[in-house]
Coordinates of C-alpha atoms and ligand atoms in Angstrom, one line a residue:
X13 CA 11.0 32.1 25.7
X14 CA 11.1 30.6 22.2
X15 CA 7.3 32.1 21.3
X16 CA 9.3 35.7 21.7
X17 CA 12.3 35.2 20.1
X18 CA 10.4 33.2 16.9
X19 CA 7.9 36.0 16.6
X20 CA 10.5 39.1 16.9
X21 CA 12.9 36.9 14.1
X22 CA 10.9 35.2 11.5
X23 CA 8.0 37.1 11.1
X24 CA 9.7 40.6 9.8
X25 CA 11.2 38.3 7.2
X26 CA 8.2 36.7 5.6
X27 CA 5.3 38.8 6.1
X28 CA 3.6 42.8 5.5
X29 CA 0.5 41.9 7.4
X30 CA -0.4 39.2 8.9
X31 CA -3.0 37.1 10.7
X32 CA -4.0 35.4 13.8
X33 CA -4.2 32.1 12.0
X34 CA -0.9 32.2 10.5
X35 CA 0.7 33.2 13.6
X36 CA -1.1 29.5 15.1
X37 CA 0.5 28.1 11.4
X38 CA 4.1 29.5 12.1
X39 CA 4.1 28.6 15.8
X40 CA 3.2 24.9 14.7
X41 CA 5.9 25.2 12.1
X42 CA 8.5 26.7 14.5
X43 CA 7.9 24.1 17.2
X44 CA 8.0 21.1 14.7
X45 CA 11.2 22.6 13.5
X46 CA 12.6 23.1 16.8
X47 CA 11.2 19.6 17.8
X48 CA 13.9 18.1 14.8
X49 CA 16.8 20.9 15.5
X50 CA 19.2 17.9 17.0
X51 CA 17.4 15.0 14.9
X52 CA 18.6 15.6 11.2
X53 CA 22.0 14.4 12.9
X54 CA 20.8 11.5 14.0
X55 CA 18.8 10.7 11.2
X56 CA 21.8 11.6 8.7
X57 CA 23.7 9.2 10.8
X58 CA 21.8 6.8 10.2
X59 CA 21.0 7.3 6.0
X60 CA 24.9 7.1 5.9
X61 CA 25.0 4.0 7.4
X62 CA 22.4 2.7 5.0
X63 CA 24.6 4.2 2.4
X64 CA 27.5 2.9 2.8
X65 CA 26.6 -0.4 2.4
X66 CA 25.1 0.8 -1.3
X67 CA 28.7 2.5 -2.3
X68 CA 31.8 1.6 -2.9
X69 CA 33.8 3.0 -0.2
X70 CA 35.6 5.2 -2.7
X71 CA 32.6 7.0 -3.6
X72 CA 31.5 7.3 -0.3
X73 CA 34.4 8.9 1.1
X74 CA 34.7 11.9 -1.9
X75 CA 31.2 12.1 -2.4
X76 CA 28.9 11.3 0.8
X77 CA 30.6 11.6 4.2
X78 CA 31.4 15.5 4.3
X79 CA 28.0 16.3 3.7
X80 CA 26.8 18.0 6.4
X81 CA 23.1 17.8 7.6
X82 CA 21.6 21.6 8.8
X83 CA 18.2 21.0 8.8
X84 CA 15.1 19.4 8.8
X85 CA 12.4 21.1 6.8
X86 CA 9.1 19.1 7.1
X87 CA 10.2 16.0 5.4
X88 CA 13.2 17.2 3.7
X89 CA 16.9 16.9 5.2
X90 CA 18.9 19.8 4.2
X91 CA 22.4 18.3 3.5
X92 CA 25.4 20.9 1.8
X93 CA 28.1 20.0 0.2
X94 CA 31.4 21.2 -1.0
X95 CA 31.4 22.4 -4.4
X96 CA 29.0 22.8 -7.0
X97 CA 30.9 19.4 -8.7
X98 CA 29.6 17.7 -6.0
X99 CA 25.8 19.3 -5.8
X100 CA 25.7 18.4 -9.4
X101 CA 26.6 14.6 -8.9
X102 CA 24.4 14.6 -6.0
X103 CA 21.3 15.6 -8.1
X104 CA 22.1 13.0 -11.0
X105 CA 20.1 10.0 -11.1
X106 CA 22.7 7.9 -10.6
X107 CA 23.4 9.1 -7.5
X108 CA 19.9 10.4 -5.8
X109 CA 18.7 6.6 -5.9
X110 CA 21.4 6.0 -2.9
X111 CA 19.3 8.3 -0.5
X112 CA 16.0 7.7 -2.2
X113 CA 17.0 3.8 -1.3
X114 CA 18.8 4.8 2.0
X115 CA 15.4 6.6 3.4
X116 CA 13.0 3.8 2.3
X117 CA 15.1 1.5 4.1
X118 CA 15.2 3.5 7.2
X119 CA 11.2 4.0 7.3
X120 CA 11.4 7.2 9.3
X121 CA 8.7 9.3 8.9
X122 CA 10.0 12.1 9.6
X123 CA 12.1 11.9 6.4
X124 CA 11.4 11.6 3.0
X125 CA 13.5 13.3 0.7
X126 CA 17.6 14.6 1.1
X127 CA 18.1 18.2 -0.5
X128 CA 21.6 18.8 -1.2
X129 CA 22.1 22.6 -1.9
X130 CA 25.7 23.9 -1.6
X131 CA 28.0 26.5 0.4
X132 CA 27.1 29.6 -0.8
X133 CA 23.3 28.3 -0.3
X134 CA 23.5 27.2 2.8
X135 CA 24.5 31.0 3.8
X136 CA 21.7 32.6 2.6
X137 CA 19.6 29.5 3.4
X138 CA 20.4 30.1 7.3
X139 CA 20.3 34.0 7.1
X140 CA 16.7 33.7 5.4
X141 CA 15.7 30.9 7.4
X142 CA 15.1 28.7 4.9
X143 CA 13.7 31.1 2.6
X144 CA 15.5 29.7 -0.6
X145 CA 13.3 27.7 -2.7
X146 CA 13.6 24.1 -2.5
X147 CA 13.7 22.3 -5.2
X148 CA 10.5 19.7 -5.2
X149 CA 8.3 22.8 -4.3
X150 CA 6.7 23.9 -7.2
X151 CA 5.2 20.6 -7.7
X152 CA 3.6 21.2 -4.3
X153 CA 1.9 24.5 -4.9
X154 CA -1.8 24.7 -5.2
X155 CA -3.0 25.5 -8.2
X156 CA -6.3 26.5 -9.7
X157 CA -8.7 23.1 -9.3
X158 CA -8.7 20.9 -11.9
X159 CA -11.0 17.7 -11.7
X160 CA -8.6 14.7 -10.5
X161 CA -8.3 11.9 -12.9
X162 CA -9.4 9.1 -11.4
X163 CA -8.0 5.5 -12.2
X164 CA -10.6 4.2 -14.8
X165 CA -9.9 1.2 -13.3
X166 CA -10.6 1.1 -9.9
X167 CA -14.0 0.8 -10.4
X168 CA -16.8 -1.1 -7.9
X169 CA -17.6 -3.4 -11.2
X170 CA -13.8 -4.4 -10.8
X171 CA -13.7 -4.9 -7.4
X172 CA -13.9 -8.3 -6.3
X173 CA -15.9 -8.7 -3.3
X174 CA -15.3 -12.2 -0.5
X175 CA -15.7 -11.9 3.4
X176 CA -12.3 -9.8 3.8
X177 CA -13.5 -6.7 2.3
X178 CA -17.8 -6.6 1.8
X179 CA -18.5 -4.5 4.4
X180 CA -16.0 -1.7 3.1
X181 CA -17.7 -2.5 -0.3
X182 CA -20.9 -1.8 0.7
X183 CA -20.0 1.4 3.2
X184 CA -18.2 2.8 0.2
X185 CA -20.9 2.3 -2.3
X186 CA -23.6 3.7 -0.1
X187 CA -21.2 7.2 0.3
X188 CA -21.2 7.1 -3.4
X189 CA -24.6 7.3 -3.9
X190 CA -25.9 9.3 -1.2
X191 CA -22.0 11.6 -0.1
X192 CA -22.3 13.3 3.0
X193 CA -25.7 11.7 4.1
X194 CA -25.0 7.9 4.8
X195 CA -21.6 7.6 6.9
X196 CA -19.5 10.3 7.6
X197 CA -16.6 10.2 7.8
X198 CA -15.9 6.8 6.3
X199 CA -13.0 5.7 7.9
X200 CA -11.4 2.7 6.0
X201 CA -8.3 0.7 7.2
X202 CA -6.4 -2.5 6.6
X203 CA -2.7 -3.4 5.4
X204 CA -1.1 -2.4 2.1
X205 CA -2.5 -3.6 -1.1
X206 CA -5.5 -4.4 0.4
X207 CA -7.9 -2.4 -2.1
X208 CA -8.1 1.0 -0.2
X209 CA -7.0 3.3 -3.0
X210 CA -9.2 1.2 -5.2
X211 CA -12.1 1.6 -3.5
X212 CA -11.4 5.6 -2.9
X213 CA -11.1 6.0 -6.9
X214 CA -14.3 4.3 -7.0
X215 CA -16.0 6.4 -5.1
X216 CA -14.4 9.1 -7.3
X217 CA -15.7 7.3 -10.5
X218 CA -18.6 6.8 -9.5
X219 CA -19.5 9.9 -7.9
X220 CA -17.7 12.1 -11.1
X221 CA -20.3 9.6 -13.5
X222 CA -23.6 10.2 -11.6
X223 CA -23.3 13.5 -10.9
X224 CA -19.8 15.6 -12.8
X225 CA -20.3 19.0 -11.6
X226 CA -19.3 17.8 -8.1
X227 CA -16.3 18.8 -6.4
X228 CA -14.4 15.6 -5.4
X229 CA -10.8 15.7 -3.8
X230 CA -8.7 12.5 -3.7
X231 CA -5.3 13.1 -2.0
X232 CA -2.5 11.3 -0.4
X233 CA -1.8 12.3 2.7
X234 CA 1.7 13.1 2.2
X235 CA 0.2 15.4 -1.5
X236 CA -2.1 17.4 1.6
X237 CA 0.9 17.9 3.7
X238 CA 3.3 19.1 1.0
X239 CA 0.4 21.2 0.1
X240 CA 0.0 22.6 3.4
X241 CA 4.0 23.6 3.9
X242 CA 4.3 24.7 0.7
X243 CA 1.0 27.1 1.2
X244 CA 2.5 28.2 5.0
X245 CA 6.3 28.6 3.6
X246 CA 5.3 30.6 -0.1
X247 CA 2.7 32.7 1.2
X248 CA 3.4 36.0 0.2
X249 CA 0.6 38.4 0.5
X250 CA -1.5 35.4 2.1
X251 CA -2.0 33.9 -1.3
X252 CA -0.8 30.7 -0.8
X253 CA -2.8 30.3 2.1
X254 CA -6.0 31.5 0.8
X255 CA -5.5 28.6 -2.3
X256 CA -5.1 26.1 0.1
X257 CA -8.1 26.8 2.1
X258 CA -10.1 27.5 -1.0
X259 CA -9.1 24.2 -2.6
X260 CA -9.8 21.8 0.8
X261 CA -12.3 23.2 2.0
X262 CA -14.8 23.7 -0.9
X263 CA -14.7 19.9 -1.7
X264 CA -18.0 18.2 -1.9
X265 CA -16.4 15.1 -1.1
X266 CA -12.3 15.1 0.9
X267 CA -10.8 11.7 0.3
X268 CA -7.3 12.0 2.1
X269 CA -5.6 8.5 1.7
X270 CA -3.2 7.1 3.8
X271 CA -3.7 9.0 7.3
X272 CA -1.1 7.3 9.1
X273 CA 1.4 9.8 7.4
X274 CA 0.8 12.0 9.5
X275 CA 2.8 11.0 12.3
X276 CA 5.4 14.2 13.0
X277 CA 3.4 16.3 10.9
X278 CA 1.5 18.3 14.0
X279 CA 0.6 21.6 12.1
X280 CA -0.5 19.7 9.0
X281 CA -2.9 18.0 11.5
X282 CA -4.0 21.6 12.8
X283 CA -4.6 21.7 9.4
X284 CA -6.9 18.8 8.4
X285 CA -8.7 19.2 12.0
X286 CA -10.3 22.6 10.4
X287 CA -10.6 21.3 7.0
X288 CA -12.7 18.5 8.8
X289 CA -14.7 20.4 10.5
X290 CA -15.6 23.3 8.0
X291 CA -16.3 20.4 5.5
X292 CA -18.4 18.1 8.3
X293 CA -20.3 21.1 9.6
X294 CA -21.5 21.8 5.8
X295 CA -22.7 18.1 5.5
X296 CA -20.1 17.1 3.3
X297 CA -18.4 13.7 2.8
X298 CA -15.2 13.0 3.9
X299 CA -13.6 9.6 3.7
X300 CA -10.3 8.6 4.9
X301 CA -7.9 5.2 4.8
X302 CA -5.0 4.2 6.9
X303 CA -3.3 1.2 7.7
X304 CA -4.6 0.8 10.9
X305 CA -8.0 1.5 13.0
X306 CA -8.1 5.1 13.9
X307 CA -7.8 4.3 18.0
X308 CA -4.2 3.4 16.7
X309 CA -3.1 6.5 15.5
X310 CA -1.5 7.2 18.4
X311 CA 0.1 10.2 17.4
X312 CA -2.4 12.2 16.3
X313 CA -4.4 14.7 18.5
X314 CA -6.7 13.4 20.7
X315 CA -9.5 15.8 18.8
X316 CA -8.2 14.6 15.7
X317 CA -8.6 10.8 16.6
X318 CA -11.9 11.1 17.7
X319 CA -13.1 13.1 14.9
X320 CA -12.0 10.4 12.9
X321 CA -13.3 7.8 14.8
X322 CA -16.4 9.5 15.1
X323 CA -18.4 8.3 11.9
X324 CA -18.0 4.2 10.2
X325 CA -14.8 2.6 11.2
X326 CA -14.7 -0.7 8.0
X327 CA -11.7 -2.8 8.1
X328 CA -10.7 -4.7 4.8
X329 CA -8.1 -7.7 5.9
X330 CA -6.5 -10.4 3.7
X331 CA -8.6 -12.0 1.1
X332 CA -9.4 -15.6 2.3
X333 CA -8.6 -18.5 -0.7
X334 CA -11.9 -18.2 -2.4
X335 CA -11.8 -14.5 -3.0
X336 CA -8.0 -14.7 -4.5
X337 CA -9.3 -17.1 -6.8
X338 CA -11.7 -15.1 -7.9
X339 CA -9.9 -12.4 -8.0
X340 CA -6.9 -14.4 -10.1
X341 CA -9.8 -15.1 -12.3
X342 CA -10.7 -11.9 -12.9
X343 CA -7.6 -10.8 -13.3
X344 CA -6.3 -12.8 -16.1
X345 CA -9.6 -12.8 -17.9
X346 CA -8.9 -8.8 -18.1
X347 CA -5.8 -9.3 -19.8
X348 CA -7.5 -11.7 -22.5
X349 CA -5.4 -14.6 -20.9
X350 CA -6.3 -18.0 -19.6
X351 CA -5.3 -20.0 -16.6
X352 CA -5.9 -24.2 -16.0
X353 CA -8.0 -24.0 -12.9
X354 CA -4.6 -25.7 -11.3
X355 CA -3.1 -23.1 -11.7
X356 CA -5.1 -20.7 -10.7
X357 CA -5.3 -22.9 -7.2
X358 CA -1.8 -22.6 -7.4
X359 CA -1.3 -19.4 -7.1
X360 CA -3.8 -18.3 -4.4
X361 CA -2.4 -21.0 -2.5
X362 CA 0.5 -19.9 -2.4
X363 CA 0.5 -16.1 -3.0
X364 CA -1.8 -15.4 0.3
X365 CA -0.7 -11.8 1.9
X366 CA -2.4 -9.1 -0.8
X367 CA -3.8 -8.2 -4.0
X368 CA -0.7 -6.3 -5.0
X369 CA 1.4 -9.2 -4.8
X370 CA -1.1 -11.4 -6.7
X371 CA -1.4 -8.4 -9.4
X372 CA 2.6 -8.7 -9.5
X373 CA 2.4 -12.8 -10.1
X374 CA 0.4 -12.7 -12.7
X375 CA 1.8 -10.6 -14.3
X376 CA 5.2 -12.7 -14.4
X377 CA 3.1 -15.7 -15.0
X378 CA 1.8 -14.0 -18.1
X379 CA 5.0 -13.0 -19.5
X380 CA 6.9 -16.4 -18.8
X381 CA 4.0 -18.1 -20.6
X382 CA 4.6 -15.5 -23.8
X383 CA 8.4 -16.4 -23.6
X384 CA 7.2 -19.8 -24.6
X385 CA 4.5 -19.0 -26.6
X386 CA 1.6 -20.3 -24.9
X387 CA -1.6 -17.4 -24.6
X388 CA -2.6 -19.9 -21.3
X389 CA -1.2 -20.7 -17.9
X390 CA -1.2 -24.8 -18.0
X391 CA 1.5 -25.7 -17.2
X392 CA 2.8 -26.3 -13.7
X393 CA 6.4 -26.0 -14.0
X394 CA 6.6 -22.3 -16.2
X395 CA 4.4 -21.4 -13.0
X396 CA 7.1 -22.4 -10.4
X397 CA 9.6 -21.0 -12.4
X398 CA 7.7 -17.7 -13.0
X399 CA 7.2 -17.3 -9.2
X400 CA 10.4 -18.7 -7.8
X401 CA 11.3 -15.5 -6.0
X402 CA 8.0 -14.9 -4.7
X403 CA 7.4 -18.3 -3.3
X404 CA 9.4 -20.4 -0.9
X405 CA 9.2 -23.4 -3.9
X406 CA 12.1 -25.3 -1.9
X407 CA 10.3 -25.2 0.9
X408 CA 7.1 -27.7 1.4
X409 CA 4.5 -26.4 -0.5
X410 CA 1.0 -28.2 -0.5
X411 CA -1.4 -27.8 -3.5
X412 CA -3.9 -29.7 -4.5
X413 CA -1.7 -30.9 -7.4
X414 CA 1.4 -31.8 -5.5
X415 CA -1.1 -34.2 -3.8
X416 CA -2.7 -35.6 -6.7
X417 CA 0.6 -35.9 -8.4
X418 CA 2.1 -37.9 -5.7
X419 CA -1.1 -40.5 -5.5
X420 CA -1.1 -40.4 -9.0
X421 CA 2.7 -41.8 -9.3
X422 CA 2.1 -44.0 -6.3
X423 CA -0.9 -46.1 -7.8
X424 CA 0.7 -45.3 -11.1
X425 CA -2.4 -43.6 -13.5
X426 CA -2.1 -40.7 -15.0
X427 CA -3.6 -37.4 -13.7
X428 CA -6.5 -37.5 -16.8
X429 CA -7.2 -40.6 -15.4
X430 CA -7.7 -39.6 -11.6
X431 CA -9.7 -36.3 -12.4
X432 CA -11.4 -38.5 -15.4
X433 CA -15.2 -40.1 -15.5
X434 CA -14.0 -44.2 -15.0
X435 CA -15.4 -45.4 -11.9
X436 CA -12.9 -49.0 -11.9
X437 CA -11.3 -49.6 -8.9
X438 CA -7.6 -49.1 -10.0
X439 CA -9.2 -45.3 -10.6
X440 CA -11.8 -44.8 -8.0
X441 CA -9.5 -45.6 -5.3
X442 CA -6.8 -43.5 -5.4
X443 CA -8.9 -40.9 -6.9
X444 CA -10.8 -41.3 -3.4
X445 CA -7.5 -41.4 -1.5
X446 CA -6.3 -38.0 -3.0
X447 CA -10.1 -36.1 -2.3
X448 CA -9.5 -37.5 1.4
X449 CA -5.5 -36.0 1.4
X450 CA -6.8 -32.9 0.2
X451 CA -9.3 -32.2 2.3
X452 CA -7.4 -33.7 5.3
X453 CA -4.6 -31.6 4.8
X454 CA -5.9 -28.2 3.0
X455 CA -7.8 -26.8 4.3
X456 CA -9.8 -25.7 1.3
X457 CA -13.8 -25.4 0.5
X458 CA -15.3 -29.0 -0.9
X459 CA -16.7 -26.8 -3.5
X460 CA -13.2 -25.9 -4.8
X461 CA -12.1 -29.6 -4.9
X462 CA -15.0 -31.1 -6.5
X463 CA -14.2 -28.4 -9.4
X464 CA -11.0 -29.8 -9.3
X465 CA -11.4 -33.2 -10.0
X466 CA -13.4 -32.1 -13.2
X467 CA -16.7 -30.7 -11.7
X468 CA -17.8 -33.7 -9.5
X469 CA -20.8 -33.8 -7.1
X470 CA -20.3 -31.8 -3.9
X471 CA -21.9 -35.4 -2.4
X472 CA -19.5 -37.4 -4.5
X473 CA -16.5 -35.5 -2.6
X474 CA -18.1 -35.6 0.5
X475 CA -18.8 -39.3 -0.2
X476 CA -15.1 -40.3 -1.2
X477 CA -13.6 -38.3 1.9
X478 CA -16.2 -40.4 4.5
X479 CA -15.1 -43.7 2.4
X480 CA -11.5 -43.5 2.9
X481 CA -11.7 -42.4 6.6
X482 CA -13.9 -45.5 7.4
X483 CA -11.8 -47.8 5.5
X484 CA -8.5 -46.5 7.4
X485 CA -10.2 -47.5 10.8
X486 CA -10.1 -51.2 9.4
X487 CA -8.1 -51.6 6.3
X488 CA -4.7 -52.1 7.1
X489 CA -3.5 -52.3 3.5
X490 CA -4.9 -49.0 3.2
X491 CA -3.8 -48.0 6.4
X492 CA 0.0 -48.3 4.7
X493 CA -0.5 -46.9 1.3
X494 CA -1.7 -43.5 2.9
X495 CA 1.0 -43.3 5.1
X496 CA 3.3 -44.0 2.3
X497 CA 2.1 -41.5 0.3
X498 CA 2.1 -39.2 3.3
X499 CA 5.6 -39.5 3.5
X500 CA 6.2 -39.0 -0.6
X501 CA 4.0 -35.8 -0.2
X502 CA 6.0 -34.7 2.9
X503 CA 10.0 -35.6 1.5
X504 CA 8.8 -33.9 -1.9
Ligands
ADP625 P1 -4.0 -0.3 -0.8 O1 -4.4 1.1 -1.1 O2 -4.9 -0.9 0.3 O3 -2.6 -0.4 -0.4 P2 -4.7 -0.7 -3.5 O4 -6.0 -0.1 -3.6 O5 -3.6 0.1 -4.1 O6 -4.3 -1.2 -2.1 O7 -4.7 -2.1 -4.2 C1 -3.6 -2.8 -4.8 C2 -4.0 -3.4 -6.1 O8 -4.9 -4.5 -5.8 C3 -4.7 -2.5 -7.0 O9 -4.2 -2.7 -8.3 C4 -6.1 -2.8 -6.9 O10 -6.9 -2.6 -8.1 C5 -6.1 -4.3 -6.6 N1 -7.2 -4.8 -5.7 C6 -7.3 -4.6 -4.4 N2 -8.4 -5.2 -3.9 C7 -9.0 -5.7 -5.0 C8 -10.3 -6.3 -5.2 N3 -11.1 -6.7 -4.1 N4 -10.6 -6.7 -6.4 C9 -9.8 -6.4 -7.5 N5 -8.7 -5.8 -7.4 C10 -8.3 -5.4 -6.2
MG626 MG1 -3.2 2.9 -1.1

């Protein structure tokens, strides 16, 4: 039976006394280790594949296809080589960035890093099972507890709040002011750059401002993990150990980010499940994110899952148009820049999945508009050429201003005119056809178009809209110049 044989082999090797709890920690590790025996194969497999299509074929062939996969050690795939040339290359920059690419592209989370070591190595490395030191490890030790530096910025003043993400707000807030005693744990999930880690690091600012003597630990998951291994794998004399437990477990406040990564990481979750509940049972707060509602996390432990589940489950989902907005607005005002209000419209319209991405616009936007001098965003067509890899702009894109630009050329008056103050019927008209367009086809707030055309009455917009649509039912001149313009708007 493998219990047997792993006790009678690996123990002797590692430690002088030893524990129940770390013969529970070694059995986890063994099994998960045994679990991936035949899998760093087929996961080497498939990096090469990846790979290859990254290489020349030359290099591939001297440098990548006799490498020989041995093992899979929490995360890290074991690979040796040939010669101490080779091991060298390997390690360069150069050449790491073709498995660092080749594992994001293969999203499996059982890998995240390829450790070539060489011949000699992989000798001892099997005799010693796996005792050699890797070489990421040191960064993973735990050492003495120094406060974590929170992002300044990810503050609740610089979170923009809209329907999407309030609730998480406000849950957040009250574990700020009152950890361990409001909702615990806070359980926070919703898709990537969403405002998660924002809203963890304000907790952490605001927590460290109010009151800096407490203990407050933000971590990824995948920090706590390496933490964990590297505590189970260097623990000679039980020191390792001890750290670790010392360092979780006498947090006022646990904030582990990102729980989904632990999928295939079963003795890290033995782990966190008595971190939890030392840190629960004393009353203090733990929050946690993922990118999905704990009842998903189908791989965890049942006990784990529920624990999780047990306290306030907030979502936080995709900002709806009036939050990006303000949130564009926000944005740019921080950076001392300007945008046209059409161009802030612009981009929420069309950059509509997460906050990262809209960070990541403007900040092309910005520098595009310095390449040609200008400190504000006015101009449509730096905008479109700023985001042109980000946005489908061949595609059929619908804005406010590709609207107004087509009644504008069809009745002929210039965009100052139609946004403009002159009530004459060559004006008023069209300005009335492009309010009833808009709303017709966008489906945006009236408040957001009367700012648009320069601030109008929400009763002016409402009033234009009903104008048109009552004309149409009679007006068959109109009838014809909105269907014409339809069709400019729709072959643009
Ligand atoms: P997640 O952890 O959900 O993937 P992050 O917290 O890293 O997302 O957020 C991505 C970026 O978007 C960060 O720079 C963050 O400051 C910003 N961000 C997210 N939500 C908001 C918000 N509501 N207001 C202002 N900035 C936000
Ligand atoms: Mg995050």
């Amino acid at each position: 039976m493998w219990i047997n044989y792993k006790f009678s082999t690996i123990i002797p090797h590692y430690f002088h006394t030893i524990s129940t709890r770390q013969i529970i920690d070694y059995e986890l590790v063994f099994y998960y280790n045994n679990l991936c025996m035949k899998e760093e194969v087929k996961i080497w497999d498939n990096l090469l594949d990846e790979i290859s299509k990254d290489v020349s074929s030359v290099s591939f062939d001297l440098w990548f296809k006799n490498l020989e996969p041995i093992s899979l050690d929490f995360g890290k795939l074991i690979l040796v080589c040939s010669s101490d040339k080779q091991k060298e290359l390997l390690k360069s920059s150069d050449y790491k960035k073709y498995f660092t690419n080749s594992i994001k592209k293969l999203n499996n989370p059982l890998v995240t890093e390829c450790v070539v070591i060489n011949k000699n190595e992989k000798e001892s490395y099997i005799k010693d099972n796996k005792s050699i030191e890797l070489e990421s490890s040191k960064e993973d030790s735990i050492e003495e507890t120094v406060p974590y530096k929170f992002n300044e910025n990810y503050t609740f003043d610089n979170f923009v709040v809209g329907n999407s993400n309030n609730i998480a707000k406000a849950a957040a807030f009250a574990v700020a002011q009152n950890p361990g005693k409001s909702h615990n744990p806070l359980f926070i999930y919703g898709g990537v750059g969403l405002g998660k880690t924002h809203i963890l690091h304000a907790i952490g600012n605001y927590v460290t401002s109010h009151n800096p003597s407490a203990n407050i630990i933000y971590t990824t998951t995948e920090q706590f993990v390496n933490n964990y291994v590297y505590s189970i794998t260097h623990n000679k004399n039980n020191e390792q150990n001890f750290k670790f437990r010392e360092k979780y477990r006498k947090a006022d406040i646990l904030m582990l980010d990102d729980v989904q990564f632990l999928s295939g990481k079963d003795s890290s979750q033995e782990a966190i499940f008595h971190t939890f509940n030392d840190l629960y049972q004393a009353n203090k707060q733990i929050v946690l994110t993922s990118d999905r509602h704990p009842r998903e996390l189908n791989f965890l432990e049942e006990r784990l899952r529920s624990r999780f589940q047990s306290g306030l489950n907030v979502d936080i989902s995709s900002p709806d148009l009036e939050t990006r907005i303000a949130i564009i607005q926000k944005k740019a005002f921080q950076q001392n820049f300007n945008f046209s209000k059409s161009i802030v419209y612009f981009i929420a319209e069309n950059i509509t999945s997460n906050i990262r991405e809209i960070e990541g616009a403007l900040k092309k936007v910005i520098f595009y508009c310095q390449l040609n001098n200008k400190d504000c965003a006015d101009d449509l067509s730096i905008v479109r050429e700023a985001l042109k890899d980000d946005i489908d702009i061949s595609s059929h894109i619908l804005t406010m201003d590709s609207i107004t630009d087509a009644v504008c050329s069809y009745y002929n008056i210039t965009k100052e005119e139609i946004k403009g103050g002159k009530k004459s019927k060559n004006i008023a008209l069209p300005r009335q056809v492009a309010i009833y367009l808009i709303l017709e086809l966008l489906s945006l707030p009236q408040m957001t178009v009367s700012d648009y055309f320069g601030d109008r009455d929400h009763s002016a917009i409402i009033y234009a809209r009903d104008k048109i649509a009552t004309s149409l039912e009679t007006d068959n001149l109109l009838k014809k110049q909105v269907k014409d313009i339809r069709n400019i708007i729709q072959k643009n």
